Amino acid sequence: QVQLVESGGGLVQPGGSLRLSCAASGKIVSIDRMGWYRQAPGKERELVAAITSGGSTIYADSMKGRFTISRDNAKNTVYLQMNSLKPEDTAVYYCNALTIGPMYWGRGTQVTVSS
């Protein structure tokens, strides 16, 4: 089992920044990739960014250049630095962990971009 706890969401003005954190616990060694997804009201959940155990990263096209994913292996934590936020970035952001077995999700953290 893997447990994921997100933090760092909140209300920010357009153009602002937020950093999300996802702390993993449990069977950490089984995790191959961790990532962030988001789901806006009335829309499907979509990939934001992901990072493999080897450090390779992938980003959704609309996030490239604005969002940066990173990980601190010593803390078993993945971060998502979000800059130049737009109202359309408003969503619940979910942490995700891929293993050779189950996929795990956090409960999500709300990000609202509004003036």
mmCIF file of C-alpha atoms in Angstrom:
data_model
loop_
_atom_site.group_PDB
_atom_site.id
_atom_site.type_symbol
_atom_site.label_atom_id
_atom_site.label_comp_id
_atom_site.label_asym_id
_atom_site.label_seq_id
_atom_site.Cartn_x
_atom_site.Cartn_y
_atom_site.Cartn_z
ATOM 1 C CA GLN A 1 0.000 0.000 0.000
ATOM 2 C CA VAL A 2 1.047 3.550 -0.741
ATOM 3 C CA GLN A 3 -0.455 6.618 0.888
ATOM 4 C CA LEU A 4 -0.303 10.022 -0.768
ATOM 5 C CA VAL A 5 -1.032 13.322 0.962
ATOM 6 C CA GLU A 6 -1.197 16.552 -1.023
ATOM 7 C CA SER A 7 -0.772 20.056 0.324
ATOM 8 C CA GLY A 8 -0.190 23.573 -0.928
ATOM 9 C CA GLY A 9 -3.389 24.384 -2.756
ATOM 10 C CA GLY A 10 -5.307 27.598 -2.287
ATOM 11 C CA LEU A 11 -6.540 30.795 -3.850
ATOM 12 C CA VAL A 12 -4.141 32.790 -6.010
ATOM 13 C CA GLN A 13 -4.530 35.716 -8.382
ATOM 14 C CA PRO A 14 -3.912 35.313 -12.110
ATOM 15 C CA GLY A 15 -0.193 35.462 -12.814
ATOM 16 C CA GLY A 16 0.641 34.194 -9.361
ATOM 17 C CA SER A 17 2.443 31.065 -8.205
ATOM 18 C CA LEU A 18 1.794 28.080 -5.985
ATOM 19 C CA ARG A 19 3.807 25.044 -5.020
ATOM 20 C CA LEU A 20 2.034 21.782 -4.389
ATOM 21 C CA SER A 21 3.578 18.982 -2.370
ATOM 22 C CA CYS A 22 2.771 15.282 -2.300
ATOM 23 C CA ALA A 23 4.217 13.190 0.503
ATOM 24 C CA ALA A 24 4.296 9.450 -0.077
ATOM 25 C CA SER A 25 4.419 6.808 2.631
ATOM 26 C CA GLY A 26 4.041 3.066 2.833
ATOM 27 C CA LYS A 27 5.530 0.791 0.180
ATOM 28 C CA ILE A 28 7.666 3.526 -1.401
ATOM 29 C CA VAL A 29 10.066 1.155 -3.143
ATOM 30 C CA SER A 30 7.262 -0.069 -5.394
ATOM 31 C CA ILE A 31 6.686 3.375 -6.930
ATOM 32 C CA ASP A 32 7.888 3.724 -10.510
ATOM 33 C CA ARG A 33 6.432 7.092 -11.378
ATOM 34 C CA MET A 34 4.709 9.906 -9.526
ATOM 35 C CA GLY A 35 2.676 12.625 -11.061
ATOM 36 C CA TRP A 36 0.052 15.283 -10.810
ATOM 37 C CA TYR A 37 -3.333 15.235 -12.457
ATOM 38 C CA ARG A 38 -6.090 17.787 -12.289
ATOM 39 C CA GLN A 39 -9.825 17.825 -12.723
ATOM 40 C CA ALA A 40 -11.874 20.937 -13.323
ATOM 41 C CA PRO A 41 -15.650 20.999 -12.807
ATOM 42 C CA GLY A 42 -17.416 19.237 -15.656
ATOM 43 C CA LYS A 43 -14.170 18.031 -17.207
ATOM 44 C CA GLU A 44 -12.218 14.806 -17.230
ATOM 45 C CA ARG A 45 -9.146 14.286 -15.100
ATOM 46 C CA GLU A 46 -6.021 15.126 -17.078
ATOM 47 C CA LEU A 47 -2.301 14.651 -16.657
ATOM 48 C CA VAL A 48 -0.401 17.747 -15.605
ATOM 49 C CA ALA A 49 3.121 16.382 -15.140
ATOM 50 C CA ALA A 50 4.920 13.249 -14.036
ATOM 51 C CA ILE A 51 8.391 12.205 -12.940
ATOM 52 C CA THR A 52 9.877 8.729 -13.012
ATOM 53 C CA SER A 53 12.077 7.109 -10.405
ATOM 54 C CA GLY A 54 14.993 7.879 -12.717
ATOM 55 C CA GLY A 55 14.132 11.562 -12.856
ATOM 56 C CA SER A 56 12.636 11.759 -16.346
ATOM 57 C CA THR A 57 9.763 14.204 -16.611
ATOM 58 C CA ILE A 58 6.745 14.636 -18.840
ATOM 59 C CA TYR A 59 4.382 17.574 -19.073
ATOM 60 C CA ALA A 60 1.069 18.301 -20.685
ATOM 61 C CA ASP A 61 1.602 20.761 -23.520
ATOM 62 C CA SER A 62 -0.410 23.523 -21.868
ATOM 63 C CA MET A 63 1.774 23.373 -18.744
ATOM 64 C CA LYS A 64 5.182 23.366 -20.405
ATOM 65 C CA GLY A 65 7.216 26.375 -19.408
ATOM 66 C CA ARG A 66 4.876 27.299 -16.551
ATOM 67 C CA PHE A 67 4.883 24.211 -14.317
ATOM 68 C CA THR A 68 7.858 22.279 -12.978
ATOM 69 C CA ILE A 69 7.725 18.879 -11.317
ATOM 70 C CA SER A 70 10.504 17.734 -9.027
ATOM 71 C CA ARG A 71 11.108 15.156 -6.341
ATOM 72 C CA ASP A 72 13.032 14.860 -3.103
ATOM 73 C CA ASN A 73 13.771 11.184 -2.677
ATOM 74 C CA ALA A 74 15.055 11.673 0.854
ATOM 75 C CA LYS A 75 11.664 13.085 1.854
ATOM 76 C CA ASN A 76 9.611 10.824 -0.436
ATOM 77 C CA THR A 77 7.967 13.979 -1.694
ATOM 78 C CA VAL A 78 7.065 15.267 -5.136
ATOM 79 C CA TYR A 79 6.526 18.939 -5.837
ATOM 80 C CA LEU A 80 4.693 20.867 -8.509
ATOM 81 C CA GLN A 81 5.809 24.456 -8.906
ATOM 82 C CA MET A 82 3.140 26.377 -10.772
ATOM 83 C CA ASN A 83 3.935 29.820 -12.169
ATOM 84 C CA SER A 84 2.000 32.277 -14.325
ATOM 85 C CA LEU A 85 -1.246 30.734 -13.191
ATOM 86 C CA LYS A 86 -4.369 31.326 -15.243
ATOM 87 C CA PRO A 87 -8.053 31.078 -14.320
ATOM 88 C CA GLU A 88 -8.270 27.968 -16.490
ATOM 89 C CA ASP A 89 -5.787 26.275 -14.155
ATOM 90 C CA THR A 90 -8.504 26.194 -11.504
ATOM 91 C CA ALA A 91 -9.103 22.564 -10.585
ATOM 92 C CA VAL A 92 -8.601 19.919 -7.949
ATOM 93 C CA TYR A 93 -5.044 18.651 -8.269
ATOM 94 C CA TYR A 94 -4.418 15.009 -7.471
ATOM 95 C CA CYS A 95 -1.165 13.261 -6.720
ATOM 96 C CA ASN A 96 -0.695 9.896 -8.409
ATOM 97 C CA ALA A 97 1.719 7.026 -7.929
ATOM 98 C CA LEU A 98 2.286 4.260 -10.455
ATOM 99 C CA THR A 99 3.618 0.902 -9.343
ATOM 100 C CA ILE A 100 3.919 -2.456 -11.087
ATOM 101 C CA GLY A 101 0.730 -3.290 -9.241
ATOM 102 C CA PRO A 102 -1.989 -0.849 -8.215
ATOM 103 C CA MET A 103 -2.188 2.840 -9.034
ATOM 104 C CA TYR A 104 -2.630 5.146 -6.065
ATOM 105 C CA TRP A 105 -4.288 8.534 -5.702
ATOM 106 C CA GLY A 106 -4.262 11.235 -3.105
ATOM 107 C CA ARG A 107 -7.440 12.983 -2.022
ATOM 108 C CA GLY A 108 -6.652 16.113 -3.968
ATOM 109 C CA THR A 109 -6.031 19.748 -3.209
ATOM 110 C CA GLN A 110 -8.050 22.643 -4.589
ATOM 111 C CA VAL A 111 -6.316 25.314 -6.648
ATOM 112 C CA THR A 112 -8.371 28.376 -7.492
ATOM 113 C CA VAL A 113 -7.024 31.112 -9.736
ATOM 114 C CA SER A 114 -9.175 34.206 -9.495
ATOM 115 C CA SER A 115 -8.951 37.929 -8.990
#
